[in-house]
mmCIF file of N, CA and C in Angstrom:
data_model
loop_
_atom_site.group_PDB
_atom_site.id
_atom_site.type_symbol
_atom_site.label_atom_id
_atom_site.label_comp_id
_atom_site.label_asym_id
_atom_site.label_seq_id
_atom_site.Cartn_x
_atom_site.Cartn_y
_atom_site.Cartn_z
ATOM 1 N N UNK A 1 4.869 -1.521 -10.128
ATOM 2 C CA UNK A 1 5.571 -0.664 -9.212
ATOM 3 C C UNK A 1 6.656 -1.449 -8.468
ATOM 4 N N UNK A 2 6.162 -2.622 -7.933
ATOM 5 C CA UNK A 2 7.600 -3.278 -7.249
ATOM 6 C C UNK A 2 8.270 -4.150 -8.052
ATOM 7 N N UNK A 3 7.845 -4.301 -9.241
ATOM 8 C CA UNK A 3 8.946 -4.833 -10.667
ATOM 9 C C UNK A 3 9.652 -4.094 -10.599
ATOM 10 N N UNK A 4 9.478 -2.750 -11.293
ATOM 11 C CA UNK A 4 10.157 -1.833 -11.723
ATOM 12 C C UNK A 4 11.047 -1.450 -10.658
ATOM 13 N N UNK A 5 10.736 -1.444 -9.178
ATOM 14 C CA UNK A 5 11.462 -0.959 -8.144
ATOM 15 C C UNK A 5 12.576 -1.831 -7.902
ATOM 16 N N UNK A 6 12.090 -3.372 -7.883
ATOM 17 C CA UNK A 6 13.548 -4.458 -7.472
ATOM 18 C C UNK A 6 14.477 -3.972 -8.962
ATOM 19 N N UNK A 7 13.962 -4.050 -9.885
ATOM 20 C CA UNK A 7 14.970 -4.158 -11.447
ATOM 21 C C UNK A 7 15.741 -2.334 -10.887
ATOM 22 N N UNK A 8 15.364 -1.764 -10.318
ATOM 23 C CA UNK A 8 15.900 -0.320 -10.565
ATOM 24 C C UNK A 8 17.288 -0.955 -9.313
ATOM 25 N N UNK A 9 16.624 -1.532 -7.927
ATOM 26 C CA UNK A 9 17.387 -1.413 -7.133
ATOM 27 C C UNK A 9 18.830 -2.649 -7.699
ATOM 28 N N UNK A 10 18.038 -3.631 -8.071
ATOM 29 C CA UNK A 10 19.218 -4.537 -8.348
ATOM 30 C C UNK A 10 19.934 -4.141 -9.409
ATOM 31 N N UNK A 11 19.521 -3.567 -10.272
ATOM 32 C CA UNK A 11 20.730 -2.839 -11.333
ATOM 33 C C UNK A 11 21.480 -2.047 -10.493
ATOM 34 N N UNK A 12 21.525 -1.137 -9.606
ATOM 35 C CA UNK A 12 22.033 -0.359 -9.176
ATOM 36 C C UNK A 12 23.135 -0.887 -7.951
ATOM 37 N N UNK A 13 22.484 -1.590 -7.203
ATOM 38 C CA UNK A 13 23.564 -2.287 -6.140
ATOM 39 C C UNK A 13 23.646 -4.143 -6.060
ATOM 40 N N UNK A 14 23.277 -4.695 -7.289
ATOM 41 C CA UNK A 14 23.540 -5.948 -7.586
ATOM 42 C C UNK A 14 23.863 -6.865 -6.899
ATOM 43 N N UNK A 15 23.156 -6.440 -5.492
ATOM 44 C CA UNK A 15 22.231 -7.403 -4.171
ATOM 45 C C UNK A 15 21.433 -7.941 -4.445
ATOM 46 N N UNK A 16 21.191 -9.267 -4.835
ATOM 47 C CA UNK A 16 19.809 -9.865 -4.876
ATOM 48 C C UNK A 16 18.348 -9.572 -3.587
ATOM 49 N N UNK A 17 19.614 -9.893 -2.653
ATOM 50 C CA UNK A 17 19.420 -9.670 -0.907
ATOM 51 C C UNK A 17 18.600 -8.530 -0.887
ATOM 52 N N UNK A 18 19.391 -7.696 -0.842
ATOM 53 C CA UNK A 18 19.361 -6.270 -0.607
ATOM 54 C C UNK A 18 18.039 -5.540 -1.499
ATOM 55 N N UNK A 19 17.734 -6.187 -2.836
ATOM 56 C CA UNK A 19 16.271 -6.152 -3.486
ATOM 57 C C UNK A 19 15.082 -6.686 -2.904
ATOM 58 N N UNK A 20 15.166 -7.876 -2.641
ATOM 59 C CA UNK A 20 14.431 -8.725 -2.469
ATOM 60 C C UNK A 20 13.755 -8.418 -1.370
ATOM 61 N N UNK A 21 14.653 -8.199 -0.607
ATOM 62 C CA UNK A 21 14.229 -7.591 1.001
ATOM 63 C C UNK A 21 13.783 -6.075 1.193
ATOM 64 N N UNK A 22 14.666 -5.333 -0.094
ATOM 65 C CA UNK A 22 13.348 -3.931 -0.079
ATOM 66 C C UNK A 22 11.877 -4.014 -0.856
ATOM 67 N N UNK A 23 12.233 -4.764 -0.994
ATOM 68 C CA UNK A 23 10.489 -5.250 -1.984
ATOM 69 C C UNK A 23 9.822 -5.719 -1.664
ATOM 70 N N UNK A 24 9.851 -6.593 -0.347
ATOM 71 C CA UNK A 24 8.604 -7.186 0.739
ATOM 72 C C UNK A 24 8.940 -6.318 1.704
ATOM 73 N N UNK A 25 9.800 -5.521 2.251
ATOM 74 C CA UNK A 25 9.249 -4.462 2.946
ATOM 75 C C UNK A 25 8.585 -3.259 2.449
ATOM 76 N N UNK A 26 8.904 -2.738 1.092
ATOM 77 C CA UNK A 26 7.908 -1.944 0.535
ATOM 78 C C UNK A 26 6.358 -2.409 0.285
ATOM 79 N N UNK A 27 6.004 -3.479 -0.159
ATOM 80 C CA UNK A 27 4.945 -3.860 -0.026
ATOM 81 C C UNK A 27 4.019 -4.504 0.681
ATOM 82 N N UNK A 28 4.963 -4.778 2.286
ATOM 83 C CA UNK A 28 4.038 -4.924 3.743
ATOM 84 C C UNK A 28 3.950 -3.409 4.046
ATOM 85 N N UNK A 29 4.969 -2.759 3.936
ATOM 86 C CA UNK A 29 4.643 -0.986 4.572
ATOM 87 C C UNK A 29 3.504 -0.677 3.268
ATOM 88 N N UNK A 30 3.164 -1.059 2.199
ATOM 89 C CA UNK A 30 1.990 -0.412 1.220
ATOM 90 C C UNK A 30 0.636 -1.303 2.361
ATOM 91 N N UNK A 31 0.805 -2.136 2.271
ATOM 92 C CA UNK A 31 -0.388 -3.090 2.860
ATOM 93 C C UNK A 31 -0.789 -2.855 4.091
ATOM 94 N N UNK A 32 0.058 -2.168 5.044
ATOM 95 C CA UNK A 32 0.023 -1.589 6.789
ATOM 96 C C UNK A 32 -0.425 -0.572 6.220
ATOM 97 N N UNK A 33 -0.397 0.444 5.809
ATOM 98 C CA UNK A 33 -0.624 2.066 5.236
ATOM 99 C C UNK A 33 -2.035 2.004 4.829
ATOM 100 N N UNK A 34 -2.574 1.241 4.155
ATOM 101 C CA UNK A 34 -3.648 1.035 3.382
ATOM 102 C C UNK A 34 -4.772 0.694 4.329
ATOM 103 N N UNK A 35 -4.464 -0.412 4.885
ATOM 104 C CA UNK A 35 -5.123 -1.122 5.660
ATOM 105 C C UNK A 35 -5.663 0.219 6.950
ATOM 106 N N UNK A 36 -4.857 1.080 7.810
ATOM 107 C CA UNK A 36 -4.815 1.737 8.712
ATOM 108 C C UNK A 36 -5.450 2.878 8.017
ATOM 109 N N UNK A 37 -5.472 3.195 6.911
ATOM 110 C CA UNK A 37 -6.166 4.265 6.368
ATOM 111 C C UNK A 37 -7.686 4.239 6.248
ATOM 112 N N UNK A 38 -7.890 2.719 5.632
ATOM 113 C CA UNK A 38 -9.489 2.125 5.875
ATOM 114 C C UNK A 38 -9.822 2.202 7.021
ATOM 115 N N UNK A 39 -9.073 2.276 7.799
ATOM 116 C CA UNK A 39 -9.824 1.925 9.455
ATOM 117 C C UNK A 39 -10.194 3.307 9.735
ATOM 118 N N UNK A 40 -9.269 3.971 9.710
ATOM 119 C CA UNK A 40 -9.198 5.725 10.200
ATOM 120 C C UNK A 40 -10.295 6.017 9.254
ATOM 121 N N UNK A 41 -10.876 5.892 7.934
ATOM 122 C CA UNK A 41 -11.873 6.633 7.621
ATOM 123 C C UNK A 41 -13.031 5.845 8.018
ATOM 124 N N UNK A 42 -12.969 4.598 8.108
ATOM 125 C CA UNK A 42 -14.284 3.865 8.732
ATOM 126 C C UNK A 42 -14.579 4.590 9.962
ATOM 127 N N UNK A 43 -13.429 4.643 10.594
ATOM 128 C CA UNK A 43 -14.126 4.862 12.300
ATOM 129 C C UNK A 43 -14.610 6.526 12.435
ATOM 130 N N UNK A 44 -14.145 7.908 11.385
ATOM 131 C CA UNK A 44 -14.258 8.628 11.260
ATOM 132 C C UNK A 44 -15.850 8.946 10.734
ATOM 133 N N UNK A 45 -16.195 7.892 9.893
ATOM 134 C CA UNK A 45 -17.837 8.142 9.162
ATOM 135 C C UNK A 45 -18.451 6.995 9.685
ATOM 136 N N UNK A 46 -17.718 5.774 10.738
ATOM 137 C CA UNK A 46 -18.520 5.555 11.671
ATOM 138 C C UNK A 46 -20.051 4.516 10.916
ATOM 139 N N UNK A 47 -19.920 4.212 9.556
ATOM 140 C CA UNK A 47 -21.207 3.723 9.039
ATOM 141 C C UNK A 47 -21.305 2.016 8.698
ATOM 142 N N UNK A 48 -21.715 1.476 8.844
ATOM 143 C CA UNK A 48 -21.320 0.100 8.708
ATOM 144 C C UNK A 48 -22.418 -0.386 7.361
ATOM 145 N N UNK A 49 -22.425 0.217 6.365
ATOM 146 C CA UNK A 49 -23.050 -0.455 5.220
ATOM 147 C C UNK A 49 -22.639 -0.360 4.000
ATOM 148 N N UNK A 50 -22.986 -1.485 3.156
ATOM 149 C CA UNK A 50 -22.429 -1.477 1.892
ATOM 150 C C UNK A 50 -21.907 -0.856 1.052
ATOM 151 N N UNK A 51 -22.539 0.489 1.147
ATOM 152 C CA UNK A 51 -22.570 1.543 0.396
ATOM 153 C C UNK A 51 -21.194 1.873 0.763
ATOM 154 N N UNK A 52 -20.886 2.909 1.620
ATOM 155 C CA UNK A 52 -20.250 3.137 3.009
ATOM 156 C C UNK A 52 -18.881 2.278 3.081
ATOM 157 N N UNK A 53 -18.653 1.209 2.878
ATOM 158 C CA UNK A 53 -17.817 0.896 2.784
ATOM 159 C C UNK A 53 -17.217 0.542 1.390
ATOM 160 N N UNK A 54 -17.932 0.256 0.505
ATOM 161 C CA UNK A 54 -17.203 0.493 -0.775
ATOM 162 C C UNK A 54 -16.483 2.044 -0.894
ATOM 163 N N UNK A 55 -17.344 2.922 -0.721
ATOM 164 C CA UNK A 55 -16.874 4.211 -0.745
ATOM 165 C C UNK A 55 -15.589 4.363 -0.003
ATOM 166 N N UNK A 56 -15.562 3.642 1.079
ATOM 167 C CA UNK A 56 -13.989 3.964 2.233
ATOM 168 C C UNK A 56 -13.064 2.952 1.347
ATOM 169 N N UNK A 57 -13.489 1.877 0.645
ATOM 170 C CA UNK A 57 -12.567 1.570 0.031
ATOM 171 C C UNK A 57 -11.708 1.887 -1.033
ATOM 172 N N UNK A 58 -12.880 2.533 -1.906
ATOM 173 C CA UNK A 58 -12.502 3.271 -2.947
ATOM 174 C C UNK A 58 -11.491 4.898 -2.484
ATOM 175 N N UNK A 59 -11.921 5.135 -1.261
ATOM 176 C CA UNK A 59 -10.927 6.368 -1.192
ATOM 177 C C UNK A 59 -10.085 6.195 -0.571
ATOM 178 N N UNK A 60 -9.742 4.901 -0.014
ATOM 179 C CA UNK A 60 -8.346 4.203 0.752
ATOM 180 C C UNK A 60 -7.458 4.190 -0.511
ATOM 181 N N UNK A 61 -7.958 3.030 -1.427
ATOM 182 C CA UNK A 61 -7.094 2.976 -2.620
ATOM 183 C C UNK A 61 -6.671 4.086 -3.342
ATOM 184 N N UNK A 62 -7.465 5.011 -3.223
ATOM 185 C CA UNK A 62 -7.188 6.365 -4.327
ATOM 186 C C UNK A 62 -6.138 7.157 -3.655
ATOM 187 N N UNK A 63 -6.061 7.205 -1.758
ATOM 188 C CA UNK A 63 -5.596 7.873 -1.284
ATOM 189 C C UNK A 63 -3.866 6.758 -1.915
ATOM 190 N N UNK A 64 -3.583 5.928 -1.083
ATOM 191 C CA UNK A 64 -2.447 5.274 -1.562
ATOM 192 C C UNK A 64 -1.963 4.913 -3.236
ATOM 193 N N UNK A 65 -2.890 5.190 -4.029
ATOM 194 C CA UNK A 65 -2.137 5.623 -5.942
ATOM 195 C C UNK A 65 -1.490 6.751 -5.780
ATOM 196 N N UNK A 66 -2.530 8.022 -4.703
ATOM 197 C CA UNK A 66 -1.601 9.190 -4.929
ATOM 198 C C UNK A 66 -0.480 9.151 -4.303
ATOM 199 N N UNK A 67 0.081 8.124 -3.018
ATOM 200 C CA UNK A 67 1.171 8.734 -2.450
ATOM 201 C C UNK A 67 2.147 7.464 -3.136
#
């Protein structure tokens, strides 16, 4: 996803800069998003066990493939 995204952007405006720098901000804003989503369903089901949290992980990640 952020291969394909720098090669789309740098073909297009042949900024190295201007790639490089949307591509670690796209993928700290994926990593903030993700991260804040685990929390919001942790603190929502509130459960602190193994189980429980694989599960919040697994639907953190699933939630961020879909968007």
């Amino acid at each position: 996803m952020y291969l394909s995204g720098f090669i789309y952007l740098y073909h297009n405006s042949k900024s190295l800069i201007y790639s490089v720098w949307y591509t670690i901000l796209a993928y700290i804003l994926i990593q903030v998003s993700e991260t804040l989503s685990y929390y919001l369903l942790s603190t929502v089901i509130g459960e602190n066990n193994i189980e429980s949290n694989w599960f919040l992980f697994s639907v953190a990640t699933l939630i961020e493939i879909i968007i």
